[in-house]
Coordinates of C-alpha atoms in Angstrom, one line a residue:
Chain A
X23 CA -12.4 -11.9 5.9
X24 CA -14.7 -9.4 4.3
X25 CA -16.9 -10.5 1.4
X26 CA -15.3 -7.7 -0.7
X27 CA -12.0 -9.6 -0.3
X28 CA -13.4 -13.0 -1.1
X29 CA -12.6 -13.3 -4.8
X30 CA -9.6 -10.9 -5.1
X31 CA -9.1 -8.2 -7.8
X32 CA -6.9 -5.3 -8.9
X33 CA -8.4 -2.7 -11.2
X34 CA -7.0 0.6 -12.2
X35 CA -8.0 3.4 -14.6
X36 CA -5.8 6.3 -15.7
X37 CA -6.3 9.5 -17.7
X38 CA -3.9 10.3 -20.5
X39 CA -3.8 13.0 -23.2
X40 CA -7.0 12.5 -25.2
X41 CA -7.1 8.9 -24.1
X42 CA -7.9 6.8 -21.0
X43 CA -6.7 3.4 -19.9
X44 CA -8.3 0.7 -17.8
X45 CA -6.6 -2.5 -16.6
X46 CA -7.3 -5.5 -14.4
X47 CA -5.9 -8.7 -13.3
X48 CA -7.4 -12.0 -14.3
X49 CA -7.6 -14.1 -11.1
X50 CA -10.8 -15.5 -9.6
X51 CA -10.4 -17.0 -6.2
X52 CA -12.3 -18.3 -3.3
X53 CA -10.1 -16.7 -0.6
X54 CA -6.6 -18.3 -1.0
X55 CA -7.8 -20.9 -3.5
X56 CA -7.4 -19.9 -7.1
X57 CA -10.3 -21.0 -9.3
X58 CA -9.9 -19.3 -12.6
X59 CA -7.0 -17.6 -14.4
X60 CA -9.0 -16.0 -17.2
X61 CA -11.8 -14.3 -15.3
X62 CA -13.1 -11.1 -17.0
X63 CA -13.5 -8.1 -14.7
X64 CA -13.4 -5.3 -17.3
X65 CA -16.3 -5.1 -19.8
X66 CA -17.0 -2.8 -22.7
X67 CA -20.3 -0.9 -22.2
X68 CA -20.1 1.1 -25.4
X69 CA -17.3 1.3 -28.0
X70 CA -15.6 3.9 -25.9
X71 CA -16.8 3.3 -22.3
X72 CA -15.5 0.5 -20.2
X73 CA -16.3 -0.7 -16.7
X74 CA -14.2 -2.6 -14.2
X75 CA -16.1 -4.6 -11.6
X76 CA -14.2 -5.7 -8.4
X77 CA -15.8 -7.6 -5.6
X78 CA -17.9 -10.7 -5.4
X79 CA -17.8 -12.6 -8.7
X80 CA -21.5 -13.6 -8.7
X81 CA -22.4 -9.9 -8.4
X82 CA -19.8 -9.0 -11.1
X83 CA -21.8 -11.3 -13.5
X84 CA -25.2 -10.1 -12.3
X85 CA -24.4 -6.5 -12.4
X86 CA -22.8 -6.7 -15.8
X87 CA -25.9 -8.5 -17.2
X88 CA -28.2 -5.9 -15.8
X89 CA -26.1 -3.0 -17.0
X90 CA -26.1 -4.5 -20.5
X91 CA -29.9 -4.6 -20.4
X92 CA -30.2 -1.0 -19.2
X93 CA -27.7 0.3 -21.7
X94 CA -29.5 -1.4 -24.5
X95 CA -32.8 0.0 -23.3
X96 CA -31.2 3.5 -23.2
X97 CA -30.0 3.0 -26.8
X98 CA -33.5 2.0 -28.0
X99 CA -35.3 4.9 -26.2
X100 CA -32.7 7.6 -26.9
X101 CA -31.5 6.4 -30.3
X102 CA -27.9 7.4 -29.3
X103 CA -25.0 5.9 -27.5
X104 CA -24.7 6.5 -23.7
X105 CA -22.0 8.9 -22.5
X106 CA -19.6 7.7 -19.8
X107 CA -20.9 10.3 -17.3
X108 CA -24.5 9.4 -18.0
X109 CA -23.7 5.7 -17.7
X110 CA -22.0 6.4 -14.4
X111 CA -25.1 8.0 -13.0
X112 CA -27.2 5.1 -14.3
X113 CA -24.9 2.7 -12.5
X114 CA -25.0 4.9 -9.4
X115 CA -28.8 4.8 -9.3
X116 CA -28.8 1.0 -9.8
X117 CA -26.5 0.5 -6.9
X118 CA -28.3 2.9 -4.6
X119 CA -31.6 1.1 -5.4
X120 CA -30.0 -1.7 -3.3
X121 CA -29.1 0.7 -0.5
X122 CA -29.8 -1.8 2.3
X123 CA -28.8 -5.0 0.6
X124 CA -26.1 -3.9 -1.8
X125 CA -24.2 -5.6 -4.5
X126 CA -20.7 -6.5 -3.2
X127 CA -19.1 -4.6 -6.0
X128 CA -17.0 -1.5 -6.2
X129 CA -16.8 -0.4 -9.9
X130 CA -14.5 1.7 -11.9
X131 CA -15.7 3.5 -15.1
X132 CA -13.3 4.8 -17.9
X133 CA -14.3 6.3 -21.2
X134 CA -14.1 9.1 -23.7
X135 CA -17.1 11.4 -24.0
X136 CA -18.5 12.8 -27.3
X137 CA -15.9 15.5 -27.3
X138 CA -13.1 13.0 -26.8
X139 CA -12.6 14.2 -23.3
X140 CA -11.3 11.5 -20.9
X141 CA -13.6 10.5 -18.1
X142 CA -12.8 8.2 -15.2
X143 CA -14.5 7.5 -11.9
X144 CA -14.8 4.9 -9.1
X145 CA -18.0 4.1 -7.1
X146 CA -18.5 2.5 -3.7
X147 CA -20.9 -0.4 -3.2
X148 CA -23.9 1.9 -2.8
X149 CA -23.1 4.1 -5.8
X150 CA -21.3 7.1 -4.4
X151 CA -19.4 8.6 -7.3
X152 CA -15.7 9.5 -6.9
X153 CA -14.6 11.2 -10.1
X154 CA -11.0 11.9 -10.6
X155 CA -8.7 13.7 -13.1
X156 CA -5.7 11.4 -12.7
X157 CA -6.3 7.8 -11.7
X158 CA -8.8 5.6 -9.8
X159 CA -8.2 2.1 -8.3
X160 CA -10.2 -0.7 -6.7
X161 CA -9.9 -4.2 -5.4
X162 CA -7.8 -6.1 -2.9
X163 CA -4.7 -4.5 -4.3
X164 CA -6.1 -0.9 -4.0
X165 CA -3.5 0.3 -1.5
X166 CA -0.6 -1.1 -3.6
X167 CA -2.1 0.5 -6.7
X168 CA -2.5 3.9 -4.9
X169 CA 1.2 3.9 -4.0
X170 CA 2.4 2.9 -7.4
X171 CA 0.0 5.3 -9.3
X172 CA 0.9 8.2 -7.0
X173 CA 4.6 7.8 -8.0
X174 CA 4.4 6.6 -11.6
X175 CA 1.5 8.5 -13.1
X176 CA 2.1 11.9 -14.7
X177 CA -0.2 14.2 -16.7
X178 CA -0.6 14.2 -20.5
X179 CA 0.7 10.8 -21.4
X180 CA 0.1 9.6 -24.9
X181 CA -1.6 6.2 -25.6
X182 CA 1.7 4.2 -25.7
X183 CA 3.2 6.0 -22.6
X184 CA -0.1 5.5 -20.8
X185 CA 0.0 1.8 -21.7
X186 CA 3.5 1.4 -20.2
X187 CA 2.6 3.4 -17.1
X188 CA -0.6 1.5 -16.3
X189 CA 1.0 -1.9 -17.1
X190 CA 4.0 -1.2 -14.8
X191 CA 1.7 0.1 -12.1
X192 CA -0.6 -3.0 -12.2
X193 CA 2.1 -5.6 -12.5
X194 CA 4.1 -4.2 -9.6
X195 CA 1.0 -4.0 -7.5
X196 CA -0.3 -7.5 -8.1
X197 CA 3.1 -9.0 -7.3
X198 CA 2.6 -7.7 -3.8
X199 CA -1.0 -8.8 -3.4
X200 CA -1.7 -12.6 -2.9
X201 CA -5.4 -12.2 -3.8
X202 CA -4.9 -10.8 -7.3
X203 CA -2.7 -11.5 -10.3
X204 CA -2.4 -14.5 -12.6
X205 CA -2.2 -12.4 -15.8
X206 CA -3.6 -9.0 -16.6
X207 CA -5.4 -7.2 -19.4
X208 CA -5.1 -3.5 -20.4
X209 CA -7.5 -1.5 -22.6
X210 CA -6.4 1.9 -24.0
X211 CA -9.3 3.9 -25.2
X212 CA -8.4 6.5 -27.9
X213 CA -10.6 8.5 -30.3
X214 CA -9.6 6.2 -33.1
X215 CA -10.4 2.9 -31.3
X216 CA -9.5 0.7 -28.4
X217 CA -6.2 -1.1 -28.0
X218 CA -6.5 -4.3 -25.9
X219 CA -3.4 -6.1 -24.7
X220 CA -3.0 -9.1 -22.5
X221 CA -0.1 -9.1 -20.1
X222 CA 1.9 -12.1 -18.7
X223 CA 2.7 -11.9 -15.1
X224 CA 3.9 -14.1 -12.2
X225 CA 1.6 -17.1 -11.7
X226 CA 1.9 -17.4 -7.9
Chain B
X7 CA -36.8 -8.2 64.0
X8 CA -38.5 -8.7 60.7
X9 CA -38.4 -4.9 60.1
X10 CA -34.6 -4.9 60.8
X11 CA -34.1 -7.8 58.4
X12 CA -36.1 -6.2 55.6
X13 CA -34.0 -3.0 56.2
X14 CA -30.8 -4.9 55.8
X15 CA -32.0 -6.7 52.6
X16 CA -33.2 -3.4 51.2
X17 CA -29.8 -1.8 51.5
X18 CA -27.3 -2.4 48.8
X19 CA -24.0 -0.6 48.3
X20 CA -23.7 1.1 44.9
X21 CA -21.9 -1.3 42.5
X22 CA -19.0 0.3 40.7
X23 CA -17.5 -1.6 37.8
X24 CA -13.8 -1.0 37.2
X25 CA -12.0 -2.3 34.2
X26 CA -8.5 -3.2 35.2
X27 CA -7.3 -4.0 31.7
X28 CA -3.8 -3.0 30.8
X29 CA -2.8 -2.6 27.1
X30 CA 0.9 -2.8 26.9
X31 CA 1.2 -2.0 23.2
X32 CA 0.4 1.1 21.1
X33 CA 1.0 1.4 17.4
X34 CA 2.7 4.7 16.8
X35 CA 2.4 4.3 13.0
X36 CA 4.7 6.0 10.5
X37 CA 6.9 4.5 7.8
X38 CA 10.5 3.4 7.3
X39 CA 12.4 2.1 4.3
X40 CA 15.8 0.8 3.5
X41 CA 17.6 0.7 0.1
X42 CA 20.8 -1.2 -0.6
X43 CA 23.4 0.2 -2.9
X44 CA 26.7 -1.1 -4.2
X45 CA 29.0 0.8 -1.8
X46 CA 26.4 2.5 0.4
X47 CA 23.1 1.9 2.1
X48 CA 20.1 4.3 2.5
X49 CA 17.6 4.3 5.4
X50 CA 14.7 6.7 5.6
X51 CA 11.9 7.3 8.0
X52 CA 9.3 10.0 8.5
X53 CA 9.1 11.6 11.9
X54 CA 5.3 11.8 12.6
X55 CA 4.2 10.0 15.7
X56 CA 0.5 9.1 16.0
X57 CA -1.5 6.6 18.0
X58 CA -3.8 5.0 15.4
X59 CA -6.5 7.7 15.7
X60 CA -6.8 11.1 14.1
X61 CA -4.4 12.9 16.5
X62 CA -0.7 13.5 16.1
X63 CA 1.4 13.0 19.2
X64 CA 4.5 14.6 17.7
X65 CA 5.6 16.0 14.4
X66 CA 9.3 15.4 15.0
X67 CA 9.9 12.2 16.8
X68 CA 12.6 10.3 14.9
X69 CA 12.3 6.6 14.5
X70 CA 15.6 5.9 12.7
X71 CA 18.8 6.0 14.7
X72 CA 22.5 5.9 14.0
X73 CA 24.5 3.5 16.1
X74 CA 28.2 4.0 17.1
X75 CA 29.4 1.2 14.8
X76 CA 28.3 3.1 11.7
X77 CA 25.0 1.2 11.3
X78 CA 21.5 2.6 11.3
X79 CA 18.3 1.1 12.7
X80 CA 14.9 2.3 11.4
X81 CA 11.8 1.2 13.3
X82 CA 8.0 1.3 13.1
X83 CA 5.4 0.0 15.6
X84 CA 5.6 1.0 19.3
X85 CA 7.9 4.0 19.8
X86 CA 8.5 3.2 23.5
X87 CA 9.6 -0.4 22.6
X88 CA 11.7 1.0 19.7
X89 CA 13.5 3.4 22.1
X90 CA 14.3 0.6 24.5
X91 CA 15.5 -1.7 21.7
X92 CA 17.8 0.9 20.2
X93 CA 19.3 1.5 23.6
X94 CA 19.9 -2.2 24.0
X95 CA 21.5 -2.2 20.6
X96 CA 23.8 0.7 21.4
X97 CA 24.8 -0.9 24.7
X98 CA 25.7 -4.1 22.9
X99 CA 27.8 -2.1 20.3
X100 CA 29.7 -0.3 23.1
X101 CA 30.2 -3.5 25.1
X102 CA 31.7 -5.2 22.1
X103 CA 34.2 -2.3 21.6
X104 CA 35.4 -2.5 25.2
X105 CA 35.7 -6.3 25.1
X106 CA 37.3 -6.8 21.7
X107 CA 38.9 -3.4 21.0
X108 CA 37.1 -2.9 17.6
X109 CA 33.7 -2.1 16.3
X110 CA 31.2 -4.9 15.7
X111 CA 30.6 -5.7 12.0
X112 CA 27.2 -5.0 10.4
X113 CA 26.3 -8.7 9.9
X114 CA 27.2 -9.5 13.5
X115 CA 25.1 -6.5 14.7
X116 CA 22.2 -7.7 12.5
X117 CA 22.4 -11.1 14.2
X118 CA 22.5 -9.4 17.6
X119 CA 19.2 -7.5 16.8
X120 CA 17.6 -10.8 15.8
X121 CA 18.6 -12.4 19.1
X122 CA 17.5 -9.3 21.2
X123 CA 14.1 -9.6 19.6
X124 CA 13.9 -13.4 20.1
X125 CA 14.8 -13.1 23.8
X126 CA 11.4 -11.5 24.2
X127 CA 9.6 -14.3 22.2
X128 CA 6.6 -14.4 24.5
X129 CA 6.2 -10.7 25.3
X130 CA 7.7 -9.2 22.2
X131 CA 8.8 -5.6 21.5
X132 CA 6.2 -4.4 19.1
X133 CA 8.8 -3.2 16.7
X134 CA 9.5 -3.9 13.0
X135 CA 13.1 -2.9 12.4
X136 CA 15.0 -2.3 9.3
X137 CA 18.7 -2.5 10.0
X138 CA 21.4 -1.3 7.6
X139 CA 25.1 -0.8 7.3
X140 CA 28.2 -1.8 5.2
X141 CA 29.3 -5.4 5.3
X142 CA 32.9 -6.7 5.6
X143 CA 33.6 -6.0 1.9
X144 CA 32.2 -2.5 2.1
X145 CA 29.0 -3.3 0.3
X146 CA 25.6 -2.1 1.4
X147 CA 23.4 -4.5 3.5
X148 CA 19.8 -4.1 4.4
X149 CA 18.1 -6.5 6.9
X150 CA 14.4 -6.5 7.9
X151 CA 12.9 -8.3 10.9
X152 CA 9.5 -9.2 12.2
X153 CA 8.8 -8.5 15.9
X154 CA 10.2 -11.7 17.2
X155 CA 13.5 -11.6 15.2
X156 CA 12.9 -13.4 12.0
X157 CA 15.6 -11.9 9.8
X158 CA 16.0 -11.4 6.0
X159 CA 18.7 -9.7 4.0
X160 CA 17.1 -7.8 1.1
X161 CA 17.8 -5.2 -1.6
X162 CA 15.1 -2.9 -0.4
X163 CA 12.2 -2.9 2.1
X164 CA 9.5 -0.8 3.5
X165 CA 7.8 -1.2 6.9
X166 CA 4.9 0.7 8.6
X167 CA 1.6 2.3 7.8
X168 CA 2.6 3.2 4.2
X169 CA 4.5 0.0 3.5
X170 CA 1.9 -1.3 1.0
X171 CA 2.1 2.1 -0.8
X172 CA 5.9 2.1 -1.0
X173 CA 6.8 -1.5 -1.6
X174 CA 5.3 -1.9 -5.2
X175 CA 7.0 1.4 -6.3
X176 CA 10.4 0.3 -4.9
X177 CA 10.0 -3.1 -6.5
X178 CA 9.2 -1.4 -9.8
X179 CA 12.1 1.0 -9.7
X180 CA 14.8 -1.2 -8.2
X181 CA 14.0 -4.8 -9.3
X182 CA 12.7 -3.7 -12.7
X183 CA 11.2 -7.1 -13.0
X184 CA 8.7 -6.1 -15.7
X185 CA 10.9 -4.0 -17.8
X186 CA 12.1 -5.8 -20.9
X187 CA 15.9 -5.8 -21.3
X188 CA 16.5 -4.0 -18.0
X189 CA 19.4 -5.0 -15.8
X190 CA 17.5 -6.6 -12.9
X191 CA 20.7 -7.1 -10.9
X192 CA 21.8 -3.5 -11.0
X193 CA 21.7 -1.6 -7.7
X194 CA 20.7 2.1 -7.6
X195 CA 23.3 4.8 -7.5
X196 CA 23.4 7.1 -4.4
X197 CA 21.6 9.9 -6.2
X198 CA 18.9 7.5 -7.5
X199 CA 18.4 6.1 -4.1
X200 CA 17.9 9.5 -2.5
X201 CA 15.5 10.5 -5.3
X202 CA 13.6 7.2 -4.9
X203 CA 13.3 7.7 -1.1
X204 CA 12.1 11.3 -1.4
X205 CA 9.6 10.4 -4.2
X206 CA 8.3 7.4 -2.4
X207 CA 7.7 9.3 0.8
X208 CA 6.2 12.3 -1.0
X209 CA 3.7 9.9 -2.7
X210 CA 3.0 8.0 0.6
X211 CA 2.2 11.3 2.4
X212 CA -0.5 12.0 -0.2
X213 CA -2.5 8.9 0.7
X214 CA -1.4 7.8 4.3
X215 CA -2.5 10.1 7.1
X216 CA 0.1 8.6 9.5
X217 CA 3.1 9.5 7.3
X218 CA 4.3 13.0 7.0
X219 CA 5.9 16.1 8.5
X220 CA 9.6 15.4 8.1
X221 CA 11.7 12.8 6.3
X222 CA 15.0 11.8 7.8
X223 CA 17.4 10.0 5.4
X224 CA 20.6 8.3 6.6
X225 CA 23.2 7.3 4.1
X226 CA 26.0 5.0 5.2
X227 CA 29.1 4.8 3.1
X228 CA 32.9 4.2 3.6
X229 CA 33.2 7.8 5.0
X230 CA 30.6 7.3 7.7
X231 CA 27.0 8.1 8.3
X232 CA 25.4 11.1 6.6
X233 CA 22.0 12.5 7.5
X234 CA 19.7 14.5 5.3
X235 CA 16.4 16.0 6.3
X236 CA 13.5 16.9 3.9
X237 CA 10.2 18.5 4.7
X238 CA 7.0 16.5 3.9
X239 CA 3.4 17.7 4.0
X240 CA 2.2 18.6 7.5
X241 CA -1.5 17.8 6.8

């Protein structure tokens, strides 16, 4: 089994009308053994930029810590909050620095920029940016998520509609993936603030 | 004498290495699904045939087939094995008519398919069938199998290269397990089932390179077997 499938994850981000959503499952595993049911995979970077990290759990923690440091340094030097697109390029450079000994992480970034325009993208393990205007997915349930997203997502969803869509997508996908699940969390990022909701799901 | 010996030692015939490996299986990819309704059943397959690479063998090579006892079998896996299996099935259906003077029922035929697959337990047909028809009460029945005949009766199922793309969507729209207050036992209407099948395949075609070209939909109801064809993306 690939090291990318060692811990298990399902992360999805979607664009709505003047809002974005990012959601993940909560399982941490060592292959088929479930170790933790409250493992955080989606992290706030700024008040309106979130990142989802799927892959090897030790690298999830390390990369999150290093990103926190780099974003804080950016804030001190620039005296402003980092934009999602700028942050993505910072992350891309950090990953490509380790071109020949990469972090076993494929990240997803979701946020609103200073003009409240939605921004989402996914990166591979060495930092190649795949920006999208609809949805991005990563993790062991990526194929399931693609199928569900492709059929359920539609343009210009409001915050509540987007919440329902991303929740249905994630829950249906993790039910068909043995490596992810055990609860889920959804963040809806709107110009007026972030709505965070925990979802109950099958615990098997 | 010594010179002759050295000449003989110095000569060596060119060594040609031949690989005599025979690979009996090919995965011809593509996707099939079955949806069970109250008084009907729907089976859909795309018609693209590939060999696991970037080439397309055929754009219109059906893998769902109607049998003479108003049942349908949809396959994925090895197209050659599937063809042989379907011919076996049709032969068994005809033989039953000649022997008993009536058509074989859907559950009986489902069991026959399981047995046919298990007879080749140690050199299996590389086929993952979905079998569908109306049961004795006129209700829809969908069965799915693994390559050696393990059988399961389900409300809906997807097999093939885009199965992982289709299955969560079908679960979501048919089981409605995560929708508060929804009737989780309700079966889709005929119009809903057709719409689901077309939507599911249209979406699968976007992300799976092995699914596309044409979609063949079979609907079995009390009047017989109806066939619809829809165009999918050809890229």
